mmCIF file of C-alpha atoms in Angstrom:
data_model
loop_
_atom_site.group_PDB
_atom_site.id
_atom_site.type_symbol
_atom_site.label_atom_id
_atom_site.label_comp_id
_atom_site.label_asym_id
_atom_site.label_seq_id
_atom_site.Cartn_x
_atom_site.Cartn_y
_atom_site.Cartn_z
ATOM 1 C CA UNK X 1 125.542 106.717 -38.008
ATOM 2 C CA UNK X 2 127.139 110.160 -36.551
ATOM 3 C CA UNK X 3 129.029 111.004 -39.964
ATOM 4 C CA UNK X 4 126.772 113.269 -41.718
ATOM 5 C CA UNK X 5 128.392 113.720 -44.849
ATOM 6 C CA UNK X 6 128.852 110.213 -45.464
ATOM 7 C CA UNK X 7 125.035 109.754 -44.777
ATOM 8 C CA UNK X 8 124.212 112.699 -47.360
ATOM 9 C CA UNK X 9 126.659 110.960 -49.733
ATOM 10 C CA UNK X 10 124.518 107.404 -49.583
ATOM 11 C CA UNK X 11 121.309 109.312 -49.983
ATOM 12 C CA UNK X 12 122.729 110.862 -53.052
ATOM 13 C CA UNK X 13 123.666 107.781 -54.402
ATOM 14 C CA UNK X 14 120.409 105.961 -53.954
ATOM 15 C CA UNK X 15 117.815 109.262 -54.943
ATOM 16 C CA UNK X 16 120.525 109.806 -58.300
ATOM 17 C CA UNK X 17 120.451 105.948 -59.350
ATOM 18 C CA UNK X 18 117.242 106.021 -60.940
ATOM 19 C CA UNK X 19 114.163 107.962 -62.463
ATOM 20 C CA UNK X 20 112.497 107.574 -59.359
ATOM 21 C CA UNK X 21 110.023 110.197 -57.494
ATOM 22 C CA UNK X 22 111.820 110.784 -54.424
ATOM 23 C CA UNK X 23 109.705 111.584 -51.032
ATOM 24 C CA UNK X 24 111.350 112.702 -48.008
ATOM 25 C CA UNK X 25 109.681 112.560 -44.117
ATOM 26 C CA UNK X 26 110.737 114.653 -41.058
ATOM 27 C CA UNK X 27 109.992 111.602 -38.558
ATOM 28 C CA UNK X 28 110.310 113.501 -35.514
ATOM 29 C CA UNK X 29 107.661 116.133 -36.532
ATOM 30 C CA UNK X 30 104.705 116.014 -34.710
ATOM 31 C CA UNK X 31 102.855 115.747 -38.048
ATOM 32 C CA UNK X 32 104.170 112.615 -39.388
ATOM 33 C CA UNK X 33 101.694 110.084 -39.536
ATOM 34 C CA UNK X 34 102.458 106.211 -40.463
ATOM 35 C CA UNK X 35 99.094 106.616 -42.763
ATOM 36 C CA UNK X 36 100.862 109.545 -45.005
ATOM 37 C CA UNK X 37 104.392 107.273 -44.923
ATOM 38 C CA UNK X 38 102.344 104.262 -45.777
ATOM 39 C CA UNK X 39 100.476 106.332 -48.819
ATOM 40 C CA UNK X 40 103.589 107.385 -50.052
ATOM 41 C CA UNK X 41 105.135 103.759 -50.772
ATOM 42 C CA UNK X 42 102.026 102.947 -52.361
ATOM 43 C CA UNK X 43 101.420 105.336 -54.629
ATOM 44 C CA UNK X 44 103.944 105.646 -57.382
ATOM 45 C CA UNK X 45 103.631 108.494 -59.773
ATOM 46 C CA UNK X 46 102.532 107.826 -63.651
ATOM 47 C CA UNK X 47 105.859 109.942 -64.597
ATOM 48 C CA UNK X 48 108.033 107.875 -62.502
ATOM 49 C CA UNK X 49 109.813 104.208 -62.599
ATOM 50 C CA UNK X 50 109.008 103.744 -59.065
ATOM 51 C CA UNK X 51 109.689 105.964 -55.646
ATOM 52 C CA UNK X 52 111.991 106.154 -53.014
ATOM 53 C CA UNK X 53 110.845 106.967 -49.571
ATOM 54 C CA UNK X 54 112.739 109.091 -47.025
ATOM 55 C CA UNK X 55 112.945 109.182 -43.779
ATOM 56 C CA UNK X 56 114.726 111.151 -41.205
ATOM 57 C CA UNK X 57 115.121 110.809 -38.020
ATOM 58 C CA UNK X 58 111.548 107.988 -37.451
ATOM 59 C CA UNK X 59 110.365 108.379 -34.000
ATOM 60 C CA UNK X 60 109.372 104.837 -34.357
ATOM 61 C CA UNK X 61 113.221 103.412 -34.353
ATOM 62 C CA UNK X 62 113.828 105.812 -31.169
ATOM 63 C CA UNK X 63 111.489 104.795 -28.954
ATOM 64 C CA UNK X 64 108.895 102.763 -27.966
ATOM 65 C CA UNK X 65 105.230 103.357 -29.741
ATOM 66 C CA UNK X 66 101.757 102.366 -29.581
ATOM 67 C CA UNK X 67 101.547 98.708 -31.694
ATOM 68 C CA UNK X 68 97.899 99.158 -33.147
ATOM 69 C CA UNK X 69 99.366 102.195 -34.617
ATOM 70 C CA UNK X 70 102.597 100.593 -36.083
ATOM 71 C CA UNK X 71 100.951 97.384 -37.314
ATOM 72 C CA UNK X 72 99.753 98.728 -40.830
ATOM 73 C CA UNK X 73 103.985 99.576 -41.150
ATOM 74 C CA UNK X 74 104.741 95.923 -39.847
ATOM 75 C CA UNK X 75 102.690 94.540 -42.395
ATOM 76 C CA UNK X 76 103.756 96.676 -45.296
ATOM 77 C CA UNK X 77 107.730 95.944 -43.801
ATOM 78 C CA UNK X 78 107.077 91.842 -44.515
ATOM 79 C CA UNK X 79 105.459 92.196 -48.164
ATOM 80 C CA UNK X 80 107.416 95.689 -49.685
ATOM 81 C CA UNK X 81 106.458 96.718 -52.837
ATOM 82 C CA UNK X 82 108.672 96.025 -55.395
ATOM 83 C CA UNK X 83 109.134 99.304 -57.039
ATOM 84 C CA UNK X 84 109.374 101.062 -53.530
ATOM 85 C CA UNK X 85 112.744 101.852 -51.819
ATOM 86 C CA UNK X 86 112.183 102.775 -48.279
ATOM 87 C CA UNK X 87 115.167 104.526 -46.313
ATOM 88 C CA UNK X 88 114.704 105.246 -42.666
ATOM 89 C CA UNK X 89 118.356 107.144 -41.301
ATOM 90 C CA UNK X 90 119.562 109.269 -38.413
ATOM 91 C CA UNK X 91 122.594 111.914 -37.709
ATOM 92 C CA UNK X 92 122.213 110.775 -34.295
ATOM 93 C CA UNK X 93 122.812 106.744 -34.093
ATOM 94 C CA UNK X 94 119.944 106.258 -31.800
ATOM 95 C CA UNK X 95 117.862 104.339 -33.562
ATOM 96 C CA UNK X 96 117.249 100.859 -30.960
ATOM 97 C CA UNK X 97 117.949 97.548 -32.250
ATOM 98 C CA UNK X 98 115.383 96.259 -28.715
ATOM 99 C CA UNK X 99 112.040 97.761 -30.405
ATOM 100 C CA UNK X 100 110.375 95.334 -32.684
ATOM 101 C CA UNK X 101 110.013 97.445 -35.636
ATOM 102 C CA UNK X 102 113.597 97.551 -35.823
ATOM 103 C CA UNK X 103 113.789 93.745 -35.522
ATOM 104 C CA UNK X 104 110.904 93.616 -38.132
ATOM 105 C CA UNK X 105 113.014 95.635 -40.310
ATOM 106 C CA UNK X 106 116.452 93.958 -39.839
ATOM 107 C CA UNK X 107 114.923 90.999 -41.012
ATOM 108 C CA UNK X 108 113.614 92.172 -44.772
ATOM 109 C CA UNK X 109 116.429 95.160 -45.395
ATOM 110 C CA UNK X 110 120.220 96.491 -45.844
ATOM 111 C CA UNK X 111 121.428 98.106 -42.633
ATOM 112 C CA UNK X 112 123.947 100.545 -43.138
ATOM 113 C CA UNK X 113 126.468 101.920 -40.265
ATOM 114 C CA UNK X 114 128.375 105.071 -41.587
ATOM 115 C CA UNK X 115 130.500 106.575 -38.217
ATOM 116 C CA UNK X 116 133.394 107.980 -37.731
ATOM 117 C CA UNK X 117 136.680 106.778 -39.770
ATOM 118 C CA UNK X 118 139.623 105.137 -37.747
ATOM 119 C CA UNK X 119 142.964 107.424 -37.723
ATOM 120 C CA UNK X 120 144.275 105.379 -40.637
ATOM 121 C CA UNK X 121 141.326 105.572 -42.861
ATOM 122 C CA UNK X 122 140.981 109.016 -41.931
ATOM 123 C CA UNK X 123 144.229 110.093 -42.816
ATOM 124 C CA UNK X 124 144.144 108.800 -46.031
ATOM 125 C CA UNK X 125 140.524 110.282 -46.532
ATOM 126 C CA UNK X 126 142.344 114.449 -45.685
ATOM 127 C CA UNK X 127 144.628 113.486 -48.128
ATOM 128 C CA UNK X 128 141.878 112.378 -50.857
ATOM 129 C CA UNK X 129 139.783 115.425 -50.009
ATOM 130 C CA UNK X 130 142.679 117.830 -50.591
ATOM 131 C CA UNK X 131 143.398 116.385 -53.752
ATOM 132 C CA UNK X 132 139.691 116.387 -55.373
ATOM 133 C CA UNK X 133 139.304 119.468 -54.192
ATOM 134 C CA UNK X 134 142.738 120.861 -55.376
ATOM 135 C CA UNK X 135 143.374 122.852 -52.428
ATOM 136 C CA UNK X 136 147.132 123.918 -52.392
ATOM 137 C CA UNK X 137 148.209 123.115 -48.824
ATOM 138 C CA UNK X 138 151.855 122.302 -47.079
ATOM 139 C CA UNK X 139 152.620 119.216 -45.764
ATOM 140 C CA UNK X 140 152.528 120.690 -41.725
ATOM 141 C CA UNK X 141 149.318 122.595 -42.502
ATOM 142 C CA UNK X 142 147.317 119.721 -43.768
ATOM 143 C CA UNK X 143 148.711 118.005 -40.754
ATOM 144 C CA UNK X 144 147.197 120.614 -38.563
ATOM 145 C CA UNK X 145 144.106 120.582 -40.070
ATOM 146 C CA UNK X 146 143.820 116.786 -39.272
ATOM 147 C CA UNK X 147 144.335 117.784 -35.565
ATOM 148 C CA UNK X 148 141.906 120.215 -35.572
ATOM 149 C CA UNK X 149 139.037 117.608 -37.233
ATOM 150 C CA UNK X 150 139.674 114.886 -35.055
ATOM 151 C CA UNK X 151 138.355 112.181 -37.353
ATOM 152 C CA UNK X 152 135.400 114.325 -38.085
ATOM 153 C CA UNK X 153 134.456 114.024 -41.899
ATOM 154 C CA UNK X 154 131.542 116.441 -41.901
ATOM 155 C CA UNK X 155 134.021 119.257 -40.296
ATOM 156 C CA UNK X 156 136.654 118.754 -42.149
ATOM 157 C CA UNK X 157 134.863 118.981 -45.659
ATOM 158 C CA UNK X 158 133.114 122.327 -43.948
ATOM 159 C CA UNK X 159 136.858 123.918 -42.976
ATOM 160 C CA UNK X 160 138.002 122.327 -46.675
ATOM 161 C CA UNK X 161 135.061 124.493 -48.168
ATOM 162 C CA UNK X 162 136.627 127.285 -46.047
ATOM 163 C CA UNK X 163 140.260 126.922 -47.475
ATOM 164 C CA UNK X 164 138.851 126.796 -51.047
ATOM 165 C CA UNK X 165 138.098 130.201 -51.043
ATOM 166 C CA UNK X 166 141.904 131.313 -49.706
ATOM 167 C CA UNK X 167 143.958 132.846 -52.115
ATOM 168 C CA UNK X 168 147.284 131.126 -52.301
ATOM 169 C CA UNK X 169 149.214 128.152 -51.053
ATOM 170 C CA UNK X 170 147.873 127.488 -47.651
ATOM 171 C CA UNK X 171 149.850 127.276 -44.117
ATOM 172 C CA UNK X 172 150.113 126.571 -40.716
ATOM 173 C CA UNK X 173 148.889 129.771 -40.015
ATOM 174 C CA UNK X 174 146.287 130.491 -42.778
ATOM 175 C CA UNK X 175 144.360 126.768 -41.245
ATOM 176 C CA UNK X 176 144.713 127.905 -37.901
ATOM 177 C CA UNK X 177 143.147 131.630 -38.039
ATOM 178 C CA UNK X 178 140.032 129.878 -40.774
ATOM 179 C CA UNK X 179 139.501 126.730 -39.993
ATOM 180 C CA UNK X 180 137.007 125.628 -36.857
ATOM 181 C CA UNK X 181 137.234 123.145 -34.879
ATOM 182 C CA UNK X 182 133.062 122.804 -33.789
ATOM 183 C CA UNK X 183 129.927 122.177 -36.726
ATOM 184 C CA UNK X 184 129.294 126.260 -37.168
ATOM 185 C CA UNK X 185 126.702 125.239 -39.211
ATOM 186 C CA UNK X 186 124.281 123.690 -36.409
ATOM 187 C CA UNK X 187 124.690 126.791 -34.560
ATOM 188 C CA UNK X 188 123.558 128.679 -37.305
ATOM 189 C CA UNK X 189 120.606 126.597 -38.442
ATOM 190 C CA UNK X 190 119.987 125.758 -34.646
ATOM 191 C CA UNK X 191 119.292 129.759 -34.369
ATOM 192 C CA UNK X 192 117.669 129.883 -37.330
ATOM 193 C CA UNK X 193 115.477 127.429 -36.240
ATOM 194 C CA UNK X 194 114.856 128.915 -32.994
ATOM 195 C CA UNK X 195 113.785 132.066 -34.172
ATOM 196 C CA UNK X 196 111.468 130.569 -36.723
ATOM 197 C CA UNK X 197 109.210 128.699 -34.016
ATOM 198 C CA UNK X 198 110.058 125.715 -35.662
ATOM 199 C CA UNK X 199 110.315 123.545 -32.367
ATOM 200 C CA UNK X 200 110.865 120.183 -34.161
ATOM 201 C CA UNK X 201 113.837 121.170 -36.145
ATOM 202 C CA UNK X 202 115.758 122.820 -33.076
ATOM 203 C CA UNK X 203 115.254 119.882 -31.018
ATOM 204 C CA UNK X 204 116.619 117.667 -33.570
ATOM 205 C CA UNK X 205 119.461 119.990 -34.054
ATOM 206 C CA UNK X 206 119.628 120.625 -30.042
ATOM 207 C CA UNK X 207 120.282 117.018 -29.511
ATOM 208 C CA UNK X 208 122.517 116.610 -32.214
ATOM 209 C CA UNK X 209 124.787 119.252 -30.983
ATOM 210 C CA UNK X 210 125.037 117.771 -27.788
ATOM 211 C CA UNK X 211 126.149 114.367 -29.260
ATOM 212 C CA UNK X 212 128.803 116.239 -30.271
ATOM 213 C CA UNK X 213 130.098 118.498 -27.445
ATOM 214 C CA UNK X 214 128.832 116.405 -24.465
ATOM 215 C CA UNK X 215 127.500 118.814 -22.470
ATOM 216 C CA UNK X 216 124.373 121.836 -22.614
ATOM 217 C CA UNK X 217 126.656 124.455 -21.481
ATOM 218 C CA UNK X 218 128.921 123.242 -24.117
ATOM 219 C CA UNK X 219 125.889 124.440 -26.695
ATOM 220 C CA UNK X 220 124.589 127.091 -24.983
ATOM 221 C CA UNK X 221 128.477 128.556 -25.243
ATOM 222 C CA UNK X 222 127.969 128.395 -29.129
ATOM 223 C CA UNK X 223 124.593 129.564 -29.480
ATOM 224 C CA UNK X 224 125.545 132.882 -27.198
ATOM 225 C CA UNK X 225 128.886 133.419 -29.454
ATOM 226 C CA UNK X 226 126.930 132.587 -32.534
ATOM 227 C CA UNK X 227 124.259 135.222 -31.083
ATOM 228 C CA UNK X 228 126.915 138.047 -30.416
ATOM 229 C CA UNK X 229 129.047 137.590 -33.779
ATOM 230 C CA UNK X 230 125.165 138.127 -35.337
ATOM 231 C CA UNK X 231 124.486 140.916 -33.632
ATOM 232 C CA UNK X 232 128.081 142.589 -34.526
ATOM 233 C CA UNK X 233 127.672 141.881 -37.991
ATOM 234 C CA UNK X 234 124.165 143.613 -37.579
ATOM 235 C CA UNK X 235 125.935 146.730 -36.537
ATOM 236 C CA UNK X 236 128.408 146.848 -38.695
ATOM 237 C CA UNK X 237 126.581 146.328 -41.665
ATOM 238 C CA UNK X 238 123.946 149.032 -40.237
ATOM 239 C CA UNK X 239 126.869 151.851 -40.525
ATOM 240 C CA UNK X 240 127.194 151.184 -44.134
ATOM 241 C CA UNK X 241 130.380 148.768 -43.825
ATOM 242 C CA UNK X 242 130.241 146.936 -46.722
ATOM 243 C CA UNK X 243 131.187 143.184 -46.763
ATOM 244 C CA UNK X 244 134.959 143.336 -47.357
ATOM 245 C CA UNK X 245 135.315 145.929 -44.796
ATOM 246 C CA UNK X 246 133.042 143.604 -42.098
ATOM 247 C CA UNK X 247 136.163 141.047 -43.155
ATOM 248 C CA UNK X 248 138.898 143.200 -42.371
ATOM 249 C CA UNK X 249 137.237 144.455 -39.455
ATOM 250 C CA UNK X 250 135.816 140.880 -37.680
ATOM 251 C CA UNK X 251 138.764 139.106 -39.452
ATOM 252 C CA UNK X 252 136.567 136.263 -39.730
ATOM 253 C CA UNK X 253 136.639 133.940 -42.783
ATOM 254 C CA UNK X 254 134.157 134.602 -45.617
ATOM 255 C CA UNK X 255 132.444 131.746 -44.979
ATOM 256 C CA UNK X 256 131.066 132.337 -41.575
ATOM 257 C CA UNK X 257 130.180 135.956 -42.754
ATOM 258 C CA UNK X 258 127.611 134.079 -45.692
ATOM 259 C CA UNK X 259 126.101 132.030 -42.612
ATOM 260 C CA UNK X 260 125.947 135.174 -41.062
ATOM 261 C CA UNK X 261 124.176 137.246 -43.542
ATOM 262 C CA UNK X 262 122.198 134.127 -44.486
ATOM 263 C CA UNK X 263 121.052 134.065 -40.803
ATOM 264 C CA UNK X 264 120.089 138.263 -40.493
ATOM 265 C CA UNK X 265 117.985 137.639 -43.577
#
């Protein structure tokens, strides 16, 4: 699916269920091997009721791959061990239900679709949010912030984390100066990324930023205002402005001045 904090939420449920050693893959790294996957489900730790595989992002349910090398995971796929859950997922919804490891695996597990709400559903799901989260809001102002998510989950639980930290009852004008309407985070972690040579990772978030903004220059737009709001902080915080000043100063919300700082480190 495309809903990322619905996805995190089922992973949480199935890695907190049990006593279970849990082992997580990068699949799109070029150092993933089916061997190491394969090891993984079969060896269980002696301190553990079983294990629970994951996966992100398997380059094998993307595309097409060499069959000698995916026939030791065919095999394994139609006699699983018992004590073995194995979880293959994506951000991206681009896994393809034509290659025959998919098919292989359709066959002999649970496939779970978590997208995007319907305006109903999502409706209902603001209005939960606010409420579990306690977040003192008028009627108008939750209504904008709605607007702003556009059936977005994973936003609007990043601009709810946002509000959380506003003193007071929240308005019109409080959600539209803090709250965002593009993932901030993926810019963030897509420059952090970037400046870590970590070429996998940005590609993955690259490509997942462009699912959601439909176009490069669309991305390329973030990354440069992500780039110049790092470089003012930078400066600022180079003259001896401490953070609340940086606040009064940017008049950003404290939230995107943590991802800031956590970025300059």
């Amino acid at each position: 699916g495309q809903e990322q904090c619905f996805i995190k939420d089922k992973l949480k449920e199935i890695t907190s269920s049990s006593d279970s050693e849990v082992v997580y893959f990068d699949g799109s790294d070029k150092n993933f091997s089916i061997g190491a996957l394969l090891e993984a489900c079969e060896g269980n730790s002696l301190f553990s009721q079983g294990s629970i595989v994951l996966v992100d992002q398997p380059f094998f349910l993307i595309r097409k791959s060499d069959e000698k090398q995916l026939q030791p995971l065919l095999d394994y796929i139609s006699k699983p061990l018992y004590d073995t859950q194995l979880v293959f997922y994506t951000y991206l919804d681009n896994f393809s239900a034509k290659l025959k490891v998919y098919k292989a695996i359709a066959k002999n597990a649970q496939v779970i679709t978590l997208n995007s709400l319907d305006y109903k559903n999502f409706n209902n799901y603001v209005r939960s949010r606010l409420n579990e989260e306690k977040v003192d809001i008028s009627s108008d102002a939750a209504y904008q912030l709605n607007s702003i998510c556009k059936r977005n989950a994973t936003l609007l639980n990043q601009n709810i984390e946002i509000l959380k930290l506003y003193p007071g009852k929240i308005d019109m004008k409080a959600v539209n100066k803090l709250c965002t309407a593009s993932d901030e985070n993926d810019s963030f972690e897509l420059i952090n990324a970037l400046t870590a040579k970590d070429v996998s990772k940005a590609i993955y978030l690259e490509r997942k930023m462009m699912t959601a903004n439909d176009s490069i220059l669309s991305v390329i737009g973030l990354l440069a205002n992500q780039l110049r709001f790092l470089y003012q902080i930078a400066y600022l915080s180079s003259k001896g402005k401490n953070r609340k000043q940086i606040l009064d100063e940017t008049g950003v919300n404290e939230y995107r001045l943590n991802k800031a700082f956590e970025s300059l480190r």
